[in-house]
Amino acid sequence: MSYPHTDSFDRGVEAIEIAKEILSDCLRPVMYLERLPMIIPTTTTDLSPALRKCTFFHGFPYTDTRDVGTSVLVMTNDDRSLAVQVAKDVSQQIWNRKEQFYPSLPTPEEGILALSVGESPVLINETSDNPGAGTPGDGTYLLKAMVEANVENTCFAFIYDPEVVNQAHKVGVGSMIQVELGGKTDSRHGNPLKLHAYVKSLTDGRFIRSSPMGKGSSVNLGKTVRLQVNNLDVIVCSIRAQVMDEQIFLLHGLDIQQKKLIGLKSSHHFRAAFKPLVQKIITVDSPGLSTYRLDNFNYQNIRRPIFPLDPDAHYSFWGG
């Protein structure tokens, strides 16, 4: 299955066909799992270095359990030796290019400075506060940088803050309000932003998803508000979620293709919908529970040595 998950239906059809072959005794699946002593951040499969890898599981590095790690699963038709050979060959390729899985990402401030003249729209995704990975969704690092940069014609969606949403719904469209936005769940993802904002629009947060991931499904983000802070439109929601497509922007009357800069919270799933809509994507990192900086975490239960926490880890440690 691809990541983002844009081929779920096709893989489901394939699974049914394979199941029929197994039941009719035309196929005798033999599986072999090779595990590597490495943990890697979530990695999209339509870009290098994970592109074209067969059944390559990056694992989930934001959990601290003994079984966390990267693995390769190979299935053959009643040929275990072939499954072992292919799994080890692919695993060796992954290990040989392991450093490529740890890109040096810019900070939110550096990401905004990387904007080029005439290049729009540009999307900046904050990978370190991705609610899809279990983060609070109310981190303020990227939003703060965008407020301070005050680039013309920009928008951000969305930040989780039901307190601010309720405040805006109470005063209504056309009001100016003083808010402390975000940063309420913990201090790891940034502090609340004190902003003087104009209430531009209010919605019930309901729409139909247009992303290739789950297209046609109903989405409910609870009550939402579009706040305007100088040149920036900020959408605030009362339910945690990562942004999958442009529908939350459209719900508030925002056409992202007419914007210069778009900010959102997600690591990879957003790409399925946004990649055809923008000229450039810049991934930025900052402190947070889904940061690429895995050395920021105090792991207690994972197996050691493991790369990149232990630079001298050897593949043979878990091989076979």
Coordinates of C-alpha atoms in Angstrom, one line a residue:
M1 CA 0.0 0.0 0.0
S2 CA 1.2 3.5 -0.9
Y3 CA 1.8 6.2 1.7
P4 CA -0.2 8.5 1.5
H5 CA -2.8 5.8 1.2
T6 CA -4.2 6.6 -2.3
D7 CA -4.5 2.9 -3.5
S8 CA -6.6 1.4 -0.7
F9 CA -9.4 0.3 -3.0
D10 CA -7.0 -1.3 -5.5
R11 CA -5.2 -3.1 -2.7
G12 CA -8.5 -4.3 -1.3
V13 CA -9.5 -5.8 -4.7
E14 CA -6.1 -7.4 -4.9
A15 CA -6.4 -8.9 -1.4
I16 CA -9.8 -10.5 -2.3
E17 CA -8.3 -12.0 -5.5
I18 CA -5.4 -13.4 -3.6
A19 CA -7.7 -14.8 -0.9
K20 CA -9.7 -16.6 -3.6
E21 CA -6.5 -18.2 -5.0
I22 CA -5.4 -19.3 -1.5
L23 CA -8.8 -20.9 -0.8
S24 CA -8.7 -22.7 -4.1
D25 CA -5.2 -24.0 -3.3
C26 CA -3.7 -22.2 -6.4
L27 CA -1.5 -20.1 -4.1
R28 CA 0.5 -21.1 -1.1
P29 CA 1.8 -17.9 0.5
V30 CA 5.1 -18.1 2.4
M31 CA 6.2 -14.9 4.3
Y32 CA 9.5 -13.8 5.6
L33 CA 10.0 -10.7 7.7
E34 CA 13.4 -9.0 8.0
R35 CA 13.9 -6.4 10.7
L36 CA 16.5 -3.7 10.6
P37 CA 18.1 -2.0 13.7
M38 CA 16.8 1.5 12.7
I39 CA 14.0 3.8 13.4
I40 CA 13.0 6.4 10.8
P41 CA 10.5 9.2 10.7
T42 CA 7.3 8.6 8.7
T43 CA 8.3 8.5 5.0
T44 CA 6.2 9.0 1.9
T45 CA 6.5 6.2 -0.7
D46 CA 6.1 8.5 -3.7
L47 CA 9.4 10.2 -3.0
S48 CA 13.0 9.0 -2.6
P49 CA 14.4 7.2 -0.6
A50 CA 11.3 5.0 0.0
L51 CA 10.2 5.1 -3.6
R52 CA 9.8 1.7 -5.2
K53 CA 10.6 -0.3 -2.1
C54 CA 8.6 -3.5 -1.8
T55 CA 6.5 -3.9 1.4
F56 CA 8.8 -1.6 3.3
F57 CA 7.4 -0.7 6.7
H58 CA 9.0 2.4 8.4
G59 CA 7.3 1.5 11.7
F60 CA 6.0 4.1 14.0
P61 CA 9.0 5.8 15.7
Y62 CA 6.8 7.9 18.1
T63 CA 6.1 4.9 20.3
D64 CA 8.5 3.4 22.9
T65 CA 8.1 -0.4 22.7
R66 CA 10.5 -3.2 22.1
D67 CA 9.1 -4.0 18.7
V68 CA 9.5 -0.5 17.2
G69 CA 11.7 -0.6 14.1
T70 CA 12.0 -0.8 10.3
S71 CA 11.1 -4.0 8.6
V72 CA 10.7 -5.6 5.1
L73 CA 8.0 -8.2 4.5
V74 CA 8.2 -10.5 1.4
M75 CA 5.7 -13.0 0.3
T76 CA 6.3 -15.7 -2.3
N77 CA 4.3 -18.7 -3.7
D78 CA 5.6 -21.6 -1.6
D79 CA 9.3 -20.5 -1.9
R80 CA 10.8 -19.6 1.5
S81 CA 14.4 -19.3 0.3
L82 CA 13.3 -16.7 -2.4
A83 CA 11.4 -14.8 0.3
V84 CA 14.5 -14.7 2.5
Q85 CA 16.8 -13.7 -0.3
V86 CA 14.6 -10.8 -1.6
A87 CA 13.9 -9.5 2.0
K88 CA 17.6 -9.4 2.8
D89 CA 18.5 -7.8 -0.5
V90 CA 15.9 -5.0 -0.1
S91 CA 16.9 -4.6 3.6
Q92 CA 20.5 -4.2 2.6
Q93 CA 19.6 -1.5 0.1
I94 CA 17.7 0.4 2.8
W95 CA 20.6 0.1 5.2
N96 CA 23.1 1.3 2.6
R97 CA 21.1 4.5 2.2
K98 CA 19.9 4.9 5.7
E99 CA 21.2 8.4 6.1
Q100 CA 18.8 9.6 3.4
F101 CA 15.9 9.0 5.7
Y102 CA 16.9 11.8 8.1
P103 CA 16.8 15.0 6.1
S104 CA 17.8 18.2 7.7
L105 CA 14.6 20.2 7.7
P106 CA 14.4 24.0 8.1
T107 CA 12.7 25.7 11.0
P108 CA 9.4 27.5 10.4
E109 CA 11.3 30.8 10.1
E110 CA 13.8 29.3 7.7
G111 CA 11.0 27.8 5.6
I112 CA 9.3 31.2 5.2
L113 CA 12.6 32.8 4.2
A114 CA 13.0 30.1 1.5
L115 CA 10.1 31.6 -0.5
S116 CA 11.0 32.6 -4.0
V117 CA 9.7 35.6 -5.9
G118 CA 7.0 34.5 -8.4
E119 CA 6.6 31.1 -6.9
S120 CA 3.0 30.6 -5.6
P121 CA 1.2 29.1 -4.1
V122 CA 3.8 27.6 -1.7
L123 CA 2.7 25.2 1.0
I124 CA 4.5 24.8 4.3
N125 CA 3.7 21.8 6.4
E126 CA 4.5 21.6 10.0
T127 CA 5.5 17.9 10.4
S128 CA 6.3 18.2 14.2
D129 CA 2.6 18.8 15.2
N130 CA 0.7 16.3 13.1
P131 CA -2.5 15.2 14.9
G132 CA -2.5 12.1 12.7
A133 CA 0.6 11.0 14.7
G134 CA -1.1 11.8 18.0
T135 CA 0.1 15.3 18.6
P136 CA -2.2 18.0 20.2
G137 CA -2.7 20.0 17.0
D138 CA -2.5 23.3 18.9
G139 CA 1.2 23.9 18.4
T140 CA 2.1 27.5 17.6
Y141 CA 5.7 27.5 16.1
L142 CA 4.7 27.7 12.5
L143 CA 1.7 29.9 13.1
K144 CA 3.9 32.3 15.1
A145 CA 6.5 32.5 12.4
M146 CA 3.7 33.3 9.8
V147 CA 2.2 36.0 12.0
E148 CA 5.5 37.7 12.5
A149 CA 6.6 37.4 8.8
N150 CA 3.3 39.0 7.8
V151 CA 3.6 37.8 4.2
E152 CA 0.9 39.1 1.9
N153 CA -2.0 36.9 1.0
T154 CA -1.4 33.9 3.3
C155 CA -3.6 31.4 5.2
F156 CA -3.2 28.7 7.8
A157 CA -5.4 25.7 8.5
F158 CA -5.9 24.7 11.0
I159 CA -5.1 25.0 14.7
Y160 CA -7.1 23.2 17.4
D161 CA -8.5 25.6 20.0
P162 CA -12.2 25.1 21.0
E163 CA -11.9 27.9 23.6
V164 CA -11.2 30.4 20.9
V165 CA -13.8 29.0 18.5
N166 CA -16.5 29.4 21.2
Q167 CA -15.3 32.9 21.9
A168 CA -15.7 33.8 18.2
H169 CA -19.1 32.2 17.8
K170 CA -20.3 34.1 20.8
V171 CA -19.4 37.5 19.5
G172 CA -20.2 36.7 15.8
V173 CA -18.9 37.7 12.3
G174 CA -17.6 41.2 12.0
S175 CA -16.3 41.5 15.5
M176 CA -12.7 42.2 16.7
I177 CA -11.6 39.9 19.5
Q178 CA -8.5 39.5 21.7
V179 CA -7.5 35.8 21.9
E180 CA -4.8 33.6 23.3
L181 CA -4.6 31.1 20.5
G182 CA -3.1 27.6 20.8
G183 CA -0.4 26.3 23.1
K184 CA -3.0 25.1 25.7
T185 CA -2.3 21.3 25.7
D186 CA 1.4 21.4 26.8
S187 CA 4.5 23.6 26.5
R188 CA 6.3 21.3 24.1
H189 CA 4.6 22.6 21.0
G190 CA 4.9 26.4 21.7
N191 CA 3.1 29.0 23.8
P192 CA -0.3 30.6 23.3
L193 CA -0.3 33.5 20.8
K194 CA -1.8 36.7 22.0
L195 CA -3.6 38.1 18.9
H196 CA -6.1 40.9 18.0
A197 CA -8.2 39.3 15.3
Y198 CA -11.2 40.0 13.1
V199 CA -13.9 37.3 13.0
K200 CA -14.4 36.8 9.2
S201 CA -16.6 33.7 9.1
L202 CA -18.1 30.9 11.2
T203 CA -19.1 27.4 10.2
D204 CA -20.2 24.0 11.6
G205 CA -17.0 22.4 10.3
R206 CA -18.8 19.8 8.1
F207 CA -17.8 18.9 4.6
I208 CA -17.2 16.0 2.1
R209 CA -13.6 15.0 1.7
S210 CA -12.1 15.4 -1.8
S211 CA -8.7 13.9 -1.1
P212 CA -7.8 10.7 -2.9
M213 CA -7.5 9.4 0.6
G214 CA -11.1 8.7 1.7
K215 CA -12.8 10.7 -1.1
G216 CA -16.5 11.1 -0.5
S217 CA -16.4 10.5 3.2
S218 CA -18.1 12.9 5.6
V219 CA -15.8 15.1 7.8
N220 CA -16.9 16.9 11.0
L221 CA -14.4 19.3 12.6
G222 CA -16.9 20.8 15.0
K223 CA -17.5 24.5 15.1
T224 CA -14.9 26.5 13.3
V225 CA -13.9 30.1 12.8
R226 CA -11.8 32.1 10.2
L227 CA -9.8 34.8 11.9
Q228 CA -7.9 37.5 10.1
V229 CA -4.7 38.8 11.6
N230 CA -3.2 41.4 9.3
N231 CA -2.3 39.6 6.1
L232 CA -3.0 36.1 7.5
D233 CA -6.2 34.1 7.5
V234 CA -6.2 31.6 10.3
I235 CA -8.8 28.8 10.6
V236 CA -9.4 27.4 14.1
C237 CA -11.3 24.2 14.7
S238 CA -12.8 22.5 17.8
I239 CA -11.8 18.9 16.9
R240 CA -8.3 17.6 16.4
A241 CA -7.4 16.3 13.0
Q242 CA -4.7 16.7 10.3
V243 CA -5.5 18.6 7.1
M244 CA -6.2 16.1 4.3
D245 CA -7.5 18.4 1.5
E246 CA -8.5 22.0 0.6
Q247 CA -12.1 21.6 1.8
I248 CA -11.6 23.3 5.2
F249 CA -10.3 26.3 3.3
L250 CA -13.1 26.3 0.8
L251 CA -15.6 26.0 3.6
H252 CA -14.4 29.5 4.8
G253 CA -14.3 31.0 1.3
L254 CA -10.6 30.6 0.8
D255 CA -9.2 29.6 -2.6
I256 CA -5.7 28.3 -1.8
Q257 CA -4.6 28.6 -5.5
Q258 CA -5.0 32.3 -5.2
K259 CA -2.8 32.5 -2.1
K260 CA 0.9 33.1 -1.9
L261 CA 1.6 31.0 1.2
I262 CA -0.4 28.2 2.8
G263 CA 0.5 26.7 6.2
L264 CA -0.9 23.5 7.6
K265 CA -0.3 20.7 10.1
S266 CA 0.4 17.3 8.6
S267 CA 3.4 15.1 7.7
H268 CA 2.5 13.3 4.5
H269 CA -1.2 12.5 4.0
F270 CA -1.9 16.1 2.8
R271 CA 0.3 15.5 -0.3
A272 CA -2.4 13.3 -1.9
A273 CA -4.7 16.3 -2.4
F274 CA -2.3 19.3 -2.3
K275 CA 0.6 18.2 -4.5
P276 CA -1.3 19.0 -7.8
L277 CA -2.6 22.4 -6.3
V278 CA 0.6 24.1 -5.3
Q279 CA 3.9 25.0 -6.9
K280 CA 6.1 24.0 -4.0
I281 CA 6.0 22.1 -0.7
I282 CA 8.4 23.1 2.1
T283 CA 8.4 20.8 5.2
V284 CA 9.5 22.5 8.4
D285 CA 10.3 21.0 11.7
S286 CA 10.2 22.3 15.3
P287 CA 9.8 20.8 18.8
G288 CA 6.9 18.4 18.9
L289 CA 5.7 14.9 19.3
S290 CA 6.1 14.0 15.6
T291 CA 9.4 15.8 15.0
Y292 CA 12.0 14.3 12.6
R293 CA 14.5 14.8 15.4
L294 CA 14.1 11.4 17.0
D295 CA 17.1 12.1 19.4
N296 CA 14.7 14.5 21.2
F297 CA 12.9 11.5 22.8
N298 CA 14.0 9.7 25.9
Y299 CA 13.4 6.1 24.7
Q300 CA 13.4 3.5 27.5
N301 CA 12.0 0.3 25.9
I302 CA 13.2 0.1 22.3
R303 CA 16.0 -2.4 21.5
R304 CA 19.5 -1.0 21.3
P305 CA 21.7 -0.4 19.6
I306 CA 19.5 1.2 16.9
F307 CA 20.2 3.8 14.2
P308 CA 20.3 6.8 14.3
L309 CA 20.3 6.9 18.2
D310 CA 23.4 4.7 18.0
P311 CA 25.5 5.7 15.0
D312 CA 27.6 2.6 15.2
A313 CA 24.6 0.1 15.1
H314 CA 25.2 -2.8 12.6
Y315 CA 22.6 -4.3 10.4
S316 CA 23.6 -7.8 11.4
F317 CA 22.3 -7.1 14.9
W318 CA 18.7 -7.9 13.8
G319 CA 19.5 -9.6 10.5
G320 CA 17.9 -13.0 9.8

